[in-house]
Structure formats: C-alpha cells, structure tokens
Coordinates of C-alpha atoms and ligand atoms in Angstrom, one line a residue:
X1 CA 78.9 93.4 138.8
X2 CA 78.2 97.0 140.4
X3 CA 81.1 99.3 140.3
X4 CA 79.8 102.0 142.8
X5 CA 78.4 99.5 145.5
X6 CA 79.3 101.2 148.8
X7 CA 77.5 104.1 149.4
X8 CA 74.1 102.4 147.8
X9 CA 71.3 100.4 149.9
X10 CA 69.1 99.4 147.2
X11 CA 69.1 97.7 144.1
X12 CA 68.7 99.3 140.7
X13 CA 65.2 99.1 139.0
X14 CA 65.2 96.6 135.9
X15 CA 64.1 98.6 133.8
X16 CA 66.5 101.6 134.5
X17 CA 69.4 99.1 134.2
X18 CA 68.3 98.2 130.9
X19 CA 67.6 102.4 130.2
X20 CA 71.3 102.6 131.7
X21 CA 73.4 99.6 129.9
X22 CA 75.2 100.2 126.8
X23 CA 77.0 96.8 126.9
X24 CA 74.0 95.7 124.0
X25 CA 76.4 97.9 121.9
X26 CA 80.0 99.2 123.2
X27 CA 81.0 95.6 123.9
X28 CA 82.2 96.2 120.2
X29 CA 84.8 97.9 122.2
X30 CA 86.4 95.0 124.0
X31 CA 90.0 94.7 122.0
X32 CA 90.5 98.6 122.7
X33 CA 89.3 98.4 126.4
X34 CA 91.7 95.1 126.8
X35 CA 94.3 97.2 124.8
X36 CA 93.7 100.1 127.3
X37 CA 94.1 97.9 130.6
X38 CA 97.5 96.3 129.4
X39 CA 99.2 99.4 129.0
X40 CA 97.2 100.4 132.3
X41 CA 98.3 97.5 134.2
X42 CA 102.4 98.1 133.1
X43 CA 102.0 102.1 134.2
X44 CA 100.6 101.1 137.4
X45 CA 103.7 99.0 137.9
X46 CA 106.0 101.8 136.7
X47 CA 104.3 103.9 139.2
X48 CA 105.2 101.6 142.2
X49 CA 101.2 100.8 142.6
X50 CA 101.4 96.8 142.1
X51 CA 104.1 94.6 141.8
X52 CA 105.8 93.0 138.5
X53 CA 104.1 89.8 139.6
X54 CA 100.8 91.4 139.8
X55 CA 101.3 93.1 136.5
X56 CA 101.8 90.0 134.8
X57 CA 98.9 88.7 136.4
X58 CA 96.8 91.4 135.3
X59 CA 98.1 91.2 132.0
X60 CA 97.8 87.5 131.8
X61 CA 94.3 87.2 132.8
X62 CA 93.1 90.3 130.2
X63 CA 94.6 88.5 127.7
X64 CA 93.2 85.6 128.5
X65 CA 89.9 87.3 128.5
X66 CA 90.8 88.5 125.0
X67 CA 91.0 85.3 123.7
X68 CA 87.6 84.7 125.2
X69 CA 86.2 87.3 123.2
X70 CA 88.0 86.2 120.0
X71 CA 86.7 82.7 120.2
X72 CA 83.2 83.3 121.0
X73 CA 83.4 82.4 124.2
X74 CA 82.7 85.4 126.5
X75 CA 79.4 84.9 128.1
X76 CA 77.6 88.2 129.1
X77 CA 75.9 88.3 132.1
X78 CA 72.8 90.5 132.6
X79 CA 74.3 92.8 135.4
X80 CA 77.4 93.8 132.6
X81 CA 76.3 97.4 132.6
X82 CA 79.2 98.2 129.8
X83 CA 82.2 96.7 128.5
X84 CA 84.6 98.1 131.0
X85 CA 82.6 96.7 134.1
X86 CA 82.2 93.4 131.7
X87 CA 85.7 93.1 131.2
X88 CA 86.7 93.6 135.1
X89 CA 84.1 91.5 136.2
X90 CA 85.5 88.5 134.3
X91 CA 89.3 89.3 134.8
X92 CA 88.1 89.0 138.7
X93 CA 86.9 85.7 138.0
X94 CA 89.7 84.5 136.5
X95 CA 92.5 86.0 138.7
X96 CA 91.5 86.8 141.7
X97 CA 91.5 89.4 144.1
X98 CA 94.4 91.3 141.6
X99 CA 92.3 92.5 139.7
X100 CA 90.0 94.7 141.8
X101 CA 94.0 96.7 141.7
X102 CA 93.5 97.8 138.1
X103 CA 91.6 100.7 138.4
X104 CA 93.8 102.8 140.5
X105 CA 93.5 105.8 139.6
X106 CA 91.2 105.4 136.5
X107 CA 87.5 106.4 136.0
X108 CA 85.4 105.0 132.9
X109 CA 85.6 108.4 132.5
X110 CA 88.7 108.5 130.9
X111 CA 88.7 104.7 130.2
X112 CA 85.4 104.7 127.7
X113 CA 87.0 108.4 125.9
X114 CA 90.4 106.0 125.3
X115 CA 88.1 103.2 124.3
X116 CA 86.6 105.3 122.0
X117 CA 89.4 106.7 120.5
X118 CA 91.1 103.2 119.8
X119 CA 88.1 101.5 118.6
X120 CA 88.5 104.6 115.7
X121 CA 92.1 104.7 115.1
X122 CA 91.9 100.7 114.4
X123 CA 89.0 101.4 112.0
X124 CA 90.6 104.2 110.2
X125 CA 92.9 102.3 108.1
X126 CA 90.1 99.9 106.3
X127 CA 88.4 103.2 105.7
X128 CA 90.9 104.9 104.0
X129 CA 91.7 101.5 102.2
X130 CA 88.3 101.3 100.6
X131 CA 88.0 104.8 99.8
X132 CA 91.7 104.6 97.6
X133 CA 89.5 101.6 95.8
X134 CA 87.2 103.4 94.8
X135 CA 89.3 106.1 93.6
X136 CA 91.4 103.7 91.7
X137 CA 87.7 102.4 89.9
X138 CA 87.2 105.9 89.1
X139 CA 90.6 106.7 87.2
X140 CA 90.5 103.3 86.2
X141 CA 87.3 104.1 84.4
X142 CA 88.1 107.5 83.0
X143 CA 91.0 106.3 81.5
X144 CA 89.1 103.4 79.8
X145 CA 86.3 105.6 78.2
X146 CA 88.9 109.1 77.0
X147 CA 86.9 109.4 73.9
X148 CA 83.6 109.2 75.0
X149 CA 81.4 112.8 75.0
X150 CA 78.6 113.2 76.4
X151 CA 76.3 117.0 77.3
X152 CA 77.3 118.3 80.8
X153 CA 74.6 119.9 82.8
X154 CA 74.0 122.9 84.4
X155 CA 70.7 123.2 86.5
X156 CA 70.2 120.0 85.1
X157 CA 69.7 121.7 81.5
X158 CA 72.3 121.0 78.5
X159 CA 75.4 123.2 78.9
X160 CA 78.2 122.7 77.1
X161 CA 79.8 119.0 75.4
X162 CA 82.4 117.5 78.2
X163 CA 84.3 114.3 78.5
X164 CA 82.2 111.7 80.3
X165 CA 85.8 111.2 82.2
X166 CA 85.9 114.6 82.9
X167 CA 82.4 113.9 85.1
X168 CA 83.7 111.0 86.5
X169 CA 87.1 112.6 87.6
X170 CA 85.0 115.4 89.3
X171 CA 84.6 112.2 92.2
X172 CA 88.0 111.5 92.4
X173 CA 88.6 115.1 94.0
X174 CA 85.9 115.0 96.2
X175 CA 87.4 111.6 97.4
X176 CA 91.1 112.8 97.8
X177 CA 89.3 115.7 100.0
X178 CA 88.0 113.2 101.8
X179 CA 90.9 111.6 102.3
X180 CA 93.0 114.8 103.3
X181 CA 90.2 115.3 105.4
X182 CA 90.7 111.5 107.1
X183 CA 94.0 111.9 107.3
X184 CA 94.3 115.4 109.5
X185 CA 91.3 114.4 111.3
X186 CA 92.9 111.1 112.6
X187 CA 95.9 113.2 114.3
X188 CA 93.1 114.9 116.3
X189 CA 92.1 111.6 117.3
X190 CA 95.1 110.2 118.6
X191 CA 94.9 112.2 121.7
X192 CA 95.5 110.4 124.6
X193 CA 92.6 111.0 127.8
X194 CA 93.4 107.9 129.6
X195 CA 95.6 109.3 133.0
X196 CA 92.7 112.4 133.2
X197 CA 90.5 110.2 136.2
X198 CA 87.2 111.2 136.6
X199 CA 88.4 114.9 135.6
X200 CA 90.8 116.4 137.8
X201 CA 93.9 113.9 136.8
X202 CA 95.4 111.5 139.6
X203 CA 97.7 111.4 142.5
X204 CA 99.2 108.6 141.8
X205 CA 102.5 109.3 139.7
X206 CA 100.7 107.0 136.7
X207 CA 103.0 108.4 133.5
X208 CA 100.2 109.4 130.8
X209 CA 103.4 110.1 128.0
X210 CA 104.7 106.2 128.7
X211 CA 100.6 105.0 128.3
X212 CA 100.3 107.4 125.0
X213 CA 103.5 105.5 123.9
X214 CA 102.4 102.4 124.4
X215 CA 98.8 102.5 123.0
X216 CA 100.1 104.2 119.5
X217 CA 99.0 108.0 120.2
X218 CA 100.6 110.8 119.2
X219 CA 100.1 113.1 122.4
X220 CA 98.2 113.3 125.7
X221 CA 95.3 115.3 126.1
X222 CA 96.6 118.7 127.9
X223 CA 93.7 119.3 130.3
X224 CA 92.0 116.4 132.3
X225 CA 88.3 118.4 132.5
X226 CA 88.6 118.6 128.6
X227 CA 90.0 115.0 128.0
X228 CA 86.6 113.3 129.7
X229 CA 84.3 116.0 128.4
X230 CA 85.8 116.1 124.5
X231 CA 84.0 114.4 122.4
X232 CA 85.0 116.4 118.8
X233 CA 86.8 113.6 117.6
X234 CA 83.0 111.7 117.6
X235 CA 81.7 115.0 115.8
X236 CA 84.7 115.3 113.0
X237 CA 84.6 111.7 112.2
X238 CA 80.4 111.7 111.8
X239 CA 81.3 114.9 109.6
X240 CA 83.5 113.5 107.6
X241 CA 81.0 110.4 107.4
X242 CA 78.3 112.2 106.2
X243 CA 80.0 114.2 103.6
X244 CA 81.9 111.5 102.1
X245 CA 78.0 110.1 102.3
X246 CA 76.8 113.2 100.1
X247 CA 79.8 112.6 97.6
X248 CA 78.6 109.3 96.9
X249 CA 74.8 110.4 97.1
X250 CA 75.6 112.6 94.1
X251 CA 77.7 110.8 92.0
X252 CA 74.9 108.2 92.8
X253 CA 71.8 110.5 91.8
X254 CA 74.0 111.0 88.3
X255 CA 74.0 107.3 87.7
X256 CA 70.7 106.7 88.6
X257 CA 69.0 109.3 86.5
X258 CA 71.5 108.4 83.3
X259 CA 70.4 104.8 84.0
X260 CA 66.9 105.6 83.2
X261 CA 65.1 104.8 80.0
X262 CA 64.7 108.0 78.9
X263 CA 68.3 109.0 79.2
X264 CA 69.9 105.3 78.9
X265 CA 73.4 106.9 79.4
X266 CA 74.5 104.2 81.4
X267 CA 73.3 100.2 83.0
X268 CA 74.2 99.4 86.5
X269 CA 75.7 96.1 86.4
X270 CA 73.0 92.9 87.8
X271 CA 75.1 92.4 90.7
X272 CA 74.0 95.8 91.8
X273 CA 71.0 96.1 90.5
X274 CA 67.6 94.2 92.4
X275 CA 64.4 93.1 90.3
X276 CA 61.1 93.8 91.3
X277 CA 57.9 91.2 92.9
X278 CA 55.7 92.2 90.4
X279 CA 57.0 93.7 87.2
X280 CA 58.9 91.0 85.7
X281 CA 61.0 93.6 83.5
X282 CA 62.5 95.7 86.3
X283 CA 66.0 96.5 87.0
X284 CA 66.7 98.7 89.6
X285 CA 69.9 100.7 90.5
X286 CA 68.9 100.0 94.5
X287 CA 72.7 100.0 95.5
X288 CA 72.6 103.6 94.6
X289 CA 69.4 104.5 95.7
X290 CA 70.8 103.2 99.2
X291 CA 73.9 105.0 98.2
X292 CA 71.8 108.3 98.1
X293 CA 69.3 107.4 100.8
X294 CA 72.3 106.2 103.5
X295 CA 73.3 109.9 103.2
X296 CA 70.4 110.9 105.4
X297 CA 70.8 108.8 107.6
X298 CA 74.5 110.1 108.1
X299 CA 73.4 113.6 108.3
X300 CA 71.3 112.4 110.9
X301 CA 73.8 110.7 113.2
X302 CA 76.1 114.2 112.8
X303 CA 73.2 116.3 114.0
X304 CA 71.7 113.8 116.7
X305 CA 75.0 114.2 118.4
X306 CA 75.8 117.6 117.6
X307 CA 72.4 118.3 119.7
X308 CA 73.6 116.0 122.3
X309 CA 76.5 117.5 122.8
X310 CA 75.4 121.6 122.8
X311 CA 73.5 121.9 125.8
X312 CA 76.2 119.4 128.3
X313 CA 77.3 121.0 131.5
X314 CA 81.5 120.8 131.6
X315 CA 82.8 116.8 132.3
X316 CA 81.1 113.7 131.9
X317 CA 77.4 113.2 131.5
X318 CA 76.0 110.1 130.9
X319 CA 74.8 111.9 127.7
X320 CA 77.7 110.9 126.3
X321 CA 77.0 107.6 126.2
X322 CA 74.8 108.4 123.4
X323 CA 78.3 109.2 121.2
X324 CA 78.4 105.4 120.4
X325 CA 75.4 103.9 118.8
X326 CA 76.1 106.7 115.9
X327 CA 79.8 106.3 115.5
X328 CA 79.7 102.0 115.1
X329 CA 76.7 102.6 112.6
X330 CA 78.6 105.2 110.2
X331 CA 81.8 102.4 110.2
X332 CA 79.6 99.6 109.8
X333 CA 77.3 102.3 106.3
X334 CA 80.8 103.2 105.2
X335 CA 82.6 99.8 105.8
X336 CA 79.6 98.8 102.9
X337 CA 78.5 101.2 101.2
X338 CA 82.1 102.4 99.8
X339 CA 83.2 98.6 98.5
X340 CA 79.6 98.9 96.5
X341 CA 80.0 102.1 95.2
X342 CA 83.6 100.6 93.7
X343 CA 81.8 97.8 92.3
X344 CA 79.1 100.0 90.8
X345 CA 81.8 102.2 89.1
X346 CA 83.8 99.0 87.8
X347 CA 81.2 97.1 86.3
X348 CA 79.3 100.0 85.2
X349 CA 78.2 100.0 81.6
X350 CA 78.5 103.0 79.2
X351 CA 76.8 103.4 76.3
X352 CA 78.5 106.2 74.6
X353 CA 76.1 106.5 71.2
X354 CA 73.5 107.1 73.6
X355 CA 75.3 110.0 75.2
X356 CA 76.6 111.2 71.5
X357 CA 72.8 111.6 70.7
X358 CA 71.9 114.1 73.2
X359 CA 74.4 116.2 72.2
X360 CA 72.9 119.3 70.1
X361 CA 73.4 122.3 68.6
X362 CA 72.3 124.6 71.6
X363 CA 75.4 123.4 73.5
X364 CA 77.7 125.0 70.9
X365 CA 76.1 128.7 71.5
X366 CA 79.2 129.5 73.6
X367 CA 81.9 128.3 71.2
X368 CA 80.0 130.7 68.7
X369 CA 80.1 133.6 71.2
X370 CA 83.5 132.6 71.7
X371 CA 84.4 132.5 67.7
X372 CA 82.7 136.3 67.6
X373 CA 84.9 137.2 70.9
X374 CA 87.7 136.1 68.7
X375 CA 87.3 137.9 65.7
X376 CA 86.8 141.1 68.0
X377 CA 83.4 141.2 69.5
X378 CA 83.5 141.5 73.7
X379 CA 82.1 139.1 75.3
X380 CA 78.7 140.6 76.6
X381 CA 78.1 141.5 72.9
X382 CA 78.9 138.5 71.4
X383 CA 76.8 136.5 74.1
X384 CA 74.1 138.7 73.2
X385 CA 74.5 138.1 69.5
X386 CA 74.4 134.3 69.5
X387 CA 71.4 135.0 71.6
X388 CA 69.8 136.1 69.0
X389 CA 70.7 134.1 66.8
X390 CA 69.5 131.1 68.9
X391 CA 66.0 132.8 69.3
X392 CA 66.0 133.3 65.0
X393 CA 66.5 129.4 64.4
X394 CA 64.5 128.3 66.9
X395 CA 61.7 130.8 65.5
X396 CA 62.2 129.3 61.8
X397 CA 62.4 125.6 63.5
X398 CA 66.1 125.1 62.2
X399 CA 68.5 123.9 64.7
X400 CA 71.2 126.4 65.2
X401 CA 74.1 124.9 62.8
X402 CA 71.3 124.7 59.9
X403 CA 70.7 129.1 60.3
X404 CA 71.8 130.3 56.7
X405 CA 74.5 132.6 56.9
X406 CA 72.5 135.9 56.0
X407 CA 70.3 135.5 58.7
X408 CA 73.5 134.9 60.9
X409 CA 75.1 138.6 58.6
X410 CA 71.7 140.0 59.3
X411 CA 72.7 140.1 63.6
X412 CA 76.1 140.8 62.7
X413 CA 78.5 141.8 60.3
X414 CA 80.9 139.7 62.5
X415 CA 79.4 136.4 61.6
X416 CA 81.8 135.0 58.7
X417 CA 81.4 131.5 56.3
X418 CA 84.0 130.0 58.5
X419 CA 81.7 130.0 61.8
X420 CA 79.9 127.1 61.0
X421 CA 83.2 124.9 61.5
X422 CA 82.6 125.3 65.5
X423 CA 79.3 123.2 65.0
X424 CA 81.2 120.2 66.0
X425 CA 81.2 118.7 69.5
X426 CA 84.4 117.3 69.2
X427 CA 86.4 120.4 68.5
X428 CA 84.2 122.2 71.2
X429 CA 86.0 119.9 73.7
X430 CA 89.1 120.0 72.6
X431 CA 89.2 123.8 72.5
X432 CA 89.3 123.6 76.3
X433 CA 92.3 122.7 76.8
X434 CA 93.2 124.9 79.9
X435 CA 94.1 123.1 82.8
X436 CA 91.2 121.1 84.7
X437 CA 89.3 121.4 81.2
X438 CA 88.2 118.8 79.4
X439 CA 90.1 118.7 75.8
X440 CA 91.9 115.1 75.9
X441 CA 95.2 116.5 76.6
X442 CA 94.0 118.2 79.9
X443 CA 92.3 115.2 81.1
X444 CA 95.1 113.0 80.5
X445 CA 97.2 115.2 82.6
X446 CA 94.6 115.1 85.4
X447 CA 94.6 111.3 85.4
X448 CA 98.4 111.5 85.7
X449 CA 98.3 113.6 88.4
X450 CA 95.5 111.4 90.1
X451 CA 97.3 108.6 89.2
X452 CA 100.5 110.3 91.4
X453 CA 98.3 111.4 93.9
X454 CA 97.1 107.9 94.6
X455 CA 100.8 106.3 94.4
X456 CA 102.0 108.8 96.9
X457 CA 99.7 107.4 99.2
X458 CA 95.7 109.6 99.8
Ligands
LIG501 N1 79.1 103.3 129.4 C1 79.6 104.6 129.7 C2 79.7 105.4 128.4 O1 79.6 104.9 127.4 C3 80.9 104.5 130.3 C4 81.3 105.6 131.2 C5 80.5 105.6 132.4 N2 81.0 106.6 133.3 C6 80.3 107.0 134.4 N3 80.7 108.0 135.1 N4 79.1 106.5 134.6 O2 79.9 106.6 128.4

C-alpha cells in the first residue's frame, strides 16, 4: 500500500523501495504503533471526527491485527514500506473503508516519533530490572569475600593494599549512576509528539493532553516543529547505552587480566568461559572480552547518530529513519550483555592466597610516610624520606620491611623501632577507615548503604 498515491504517475523503482523501507526493522514497533492508533482512534471520536461505532470499529479491527502479530500470523507484504503503512494497510483489509478515517490529522511524522518513544518506555523497565541484578551480584559478592586483600593499582602499578570488595563496590556506583541516569532520562522520554501532524499541529480539535493520558506520558511535546524533528531522547538513551557499556568494559578488562595465568587473581566460571579448536587447555573469559568489545560497538551507534542528526535542516527528514536500527540493537546488547555480566560476577571464583601474594612491601611506603607525618614530619618531607629509604633497600636487595633500623636512623632521626609495626598489610587497610575507605568498618557501612540504596528502589 502507497500512502502518498495521488499526486504520483509512476511507480517507485525496486530498488529505491527496498533503499526506502524500514519495515525489515521497525515492524519491532507494531504493539506501540497499535497502542498509538487506539488512543488515536478514541481522540478522533472525542473530537467529533468519526462516530462511536466507527471508533469501535477502528479499535476492533487494530486489535485484531494485534493479535495477528502476537500469534505469528501477520503476513508482510512486499509493498509494506514501514510498520505504520503495514499496520493500516491490513486494518483496511479487515474493516473496510473505516479505516482509511484514522489518520485524520496525523502524519508518520508524529506517529513514528510516538512509536518510538513507546517502543523505549516499554523497554525501560527490563533494563533497569537487570541492571538492579547485577548490582545485587555485586554487594552480594563483596559481602561474601570482606576479608579478602588484594594490591590496588594505580597506572596499573602496585599502590597501596585495598579490600578486593572495596574494587568490586567501585561498580556498584557506577551502576546506581546509571540508574539515576535511566531514571531522569526516561521523564525526557515520555513526551508526547503524537497531535504535532506533519509539523505545524492540526485543525482538527484532536486533544493531545487526553492522548498523553491515555498512552502513559507524562506531558505533550510544547512545539509541534520540535516534536517531529526531536530526536534527543534516541541520543540520551544511546548515551546512557554506551556508558553503562564502558562500566562493564572495565570492570570486564579487570577480570580478564586477574584471570590470567600470570596474575590468577580470579577464574571465570565454565558457563562463561568458551574453549578453544586447537589448544585443548584453553579457557577463555570470551563473555567479557564481548563485554569489553560490545562497548565499541555502542560508542559507535551514539556517534553514528549524533552525525546523523548535526547537519538536519529543521522537521522531518527521512534521515531520521536511520534513529532505529541503532536504538533496537543497544536494547537487544544490553538486554544480554547485563544478565551475563551478573552471571560472571556470581559465579566468579576468587582466589584470595593468590591476591595475598602479590602484596609487598613497596605498597606500605605511604603508611611509613604516614607514620613519620605522625610523629611530626610534613608530608612532602616524610614522602621524601621513605623515598629514600625505598631507593637504600632496593640498592642493598632487601625488601623494604627487612632495611635495619640504622640505615632507616641514617635518613632520619625520625625513624623509631616501632616503625616496623606498619609492615603489615592488614593494619594498612584498616587504618583507612575514613568514609568510602577500605578498613572493614567503612566497607561494611558502604554495603549497608548500597544495600538501602537498592531497597529504596535504583
Ligand atoms: N519509516 C519512517 C521513519 O522511520 C516513518 C516516517 C515517514 N515519514 C515521512 N514523512 N516519510 O522515520
């Protein structure tokens, strides 16, 4: 079915209707569109424009058409450019002449921007759902493995001893961002076009505040030129994809590397893990080398339609078509890839001797600045001090804690028998107690309050 057959006296080319369909992708669309024309069909009766018995006619034969779709049995037909003309075309065939009354008023234009915005409201929820699992994995996790030390890294280098909780809480933050950030975001998206036309509004008396009621959104869009042209809602949500894509790529390039012989911090669990076709003894993390690599790929949908979007003159372009294909495919990564990063955090092992070993004497320099800071010293001196004192054993091949006390006397006066109690990874972790630090009594607090922040509902 054409929709613009009047003012035409040719047919289109093949190939440019193929170039020109996006039904091979939006009919994914076809509960909002239905969704869209019910409340459609009941404004047009408020507004005088068909009858109560045409309404219900209407609304009879899109449902009926629903159920099509929800059995299996809607067949396509080639000439079903999208899913609003295949939708109309079949409500046609199944109740008559009514039907060509529907679109009074309304433009795809508005039509695909409601579509569009319903399609990602009823996808939010399972979102958000699986992201609050995955939390819930993580505290779930760091509350299992409180005792458990392991070095934290800067620049990739040893820094200072931490809590291997403490690095796994670090996601749970980045989550609950993510899940603020869902959660304003999806306000933005429950913005009504539908009632905008092509652009300029109608003339019919069609009440956009009773179709906003009755499709769940939380307010109309203010100006009709900006309703069919907006497409920021497309470009927050791909955002917020591909971010929450780069959280999991780095909590997965963590696991991946610790999995690795060399540091053997941690084993991804088999029914994550793939083997290879030639080296009988493989076993690799590839659900978090997808995790890492599907981040690219998000990045990539956010920028393809960021550069789609720059250069459009004011209204609708057929550009926009193109917001599509990038939205379904960040659902359908995220819709899989954050269940898998849950089950990679629940089954994960730890091996926590493994992580005790790499601790070392190096990662102890600041608690000895600190102890000279304490008994005096400032800070820039004492940092200095240890410094030298780090150089000294290292020189004599001693590790730090083994450096006899008259070579420590010999830096500094300052250095007493009592510092080498700090040479204890233990009590280095426990000394930072402040809030956010990782001494036990800190981290339990901050699993409490992740614990709250996850009842209250992220
Ligand atoms: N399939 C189109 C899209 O996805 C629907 C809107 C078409 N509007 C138009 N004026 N040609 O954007």
């Amino acid at each position: 079915m054409k929709l613009w057959g009047g003012r035409f006296s040719k047919e289109i080319d093949r190939q440019m209707e193929a170039f020109n369909a996006s039904i091979q992708f939006d009919w994914r669309m076809w509960a909002a569109d239905i969704r869209g024309s019910i409340a459609y069909a009941r404004a047009l009766e408020r507004a005088g424009l068909v009858s109560a018995d045409e309404r219900d006619a209407l609304i009879r034969g899109l449902e009926e058409v629903a159920w099509e779709f929800e059995s299996g049995e809607f067949v396509f037909l080639p000439s079903d450019e999208d899913i609003h003309t295949a939708v109309e075309r079949r409500l046609r065939e199944r109740v008559g002449a009514v039907a060509d009354k529907l679109h009074t008023g309304r433009s795809r234009n508005d039509q695909v921007a409601t579509d569009l915005r319903l399609y990602l409201l009823d996808e939010i929820p399972t979102l958000r759902r699986s992201l609050t699992d995955l939390q819930k994995a993580i505290v779930d996790r760091a509350e299992e493995h409180l005792e458990v030390l392991m070095p934290g890294y800067t620049h990739l280098q040893h820094a200072q001893p931490v809590r291997f909780s403490h690095w796994l809480m670090s996601f749970f933050w980045a989550f609950a961002r993510d899940q603020d950030r869902l959660r304003d975001m999806e306000r933005r998206v429950a913005v009504l076009p539908l009632g905008a036309g092509a652009l300029a509004g109608h003339s019919l008396g069609i009440d956009r505040r009773y179709l906003a009621d009755q499709l769940g959104f939380g307010a109309i869009s203010e100006n009709s030129i900006d309703a069919v042209s907006d497409r920021d809602f497309v470009a927050e949500f791909l955002f917020w994809a591909a971010l929450l894509q780069v959280h999991l790529s780095r909590l997965a390039e963590d696991l991946i590397l610790w999995s690795s012989a060399e540091f053997g911090f941690v084993e991804v669990d088999e029914a994550y893990a793939t083997g290879s076709s030639l080296m009988p003894q493989k076993r690799n993390p590839d659900s978090l080398e997808l995790m890492r690599g599907k981040a690219g790929r998000l990045i990539g949908h956010l920028t393809g339609l960021l550069t789609t979007l720059k250069g459009l003159p004011t209204g609708y372009n057929k550009d926009l078509q193109e917001d599509k294909e990038p939205l379904f495919d960040a659902v359908d990564t995220l819709r899989l890839a954050l269940p898998v990063a849950a089950g990679v955090v629940r089954t994960l092992k730890v091996y926590p001797e493994r992580m005790a070993a790499a601790l070392d004497d190096g990662m102890l320099a600041t608690d000895l600045a600190d102890y000279l800071v304490r008994r005096g010293v400032p800070f820039r001196q004492s940092h200095s001090l240890v410094g030298l004192a780090v150089r000294r054993a290292g020189e004599l091949g001693l590790p730090l804690r083994a450096l006899p006390l008259p070579e420590f006397q010999a830096i500094s006066p300052a250095f007493g028998p009592d510092l080498y109690e700090i040479f204890d990874h233990r009590r280095s972790v426990e000394a930072r107690s402040s809030e956010g630090g990782t001494a036990l009594a800190s981290l339990r607090e901050q699993i409490a309050l992740a614990r709250k922040v996850l009842k209250d509902g992220c």
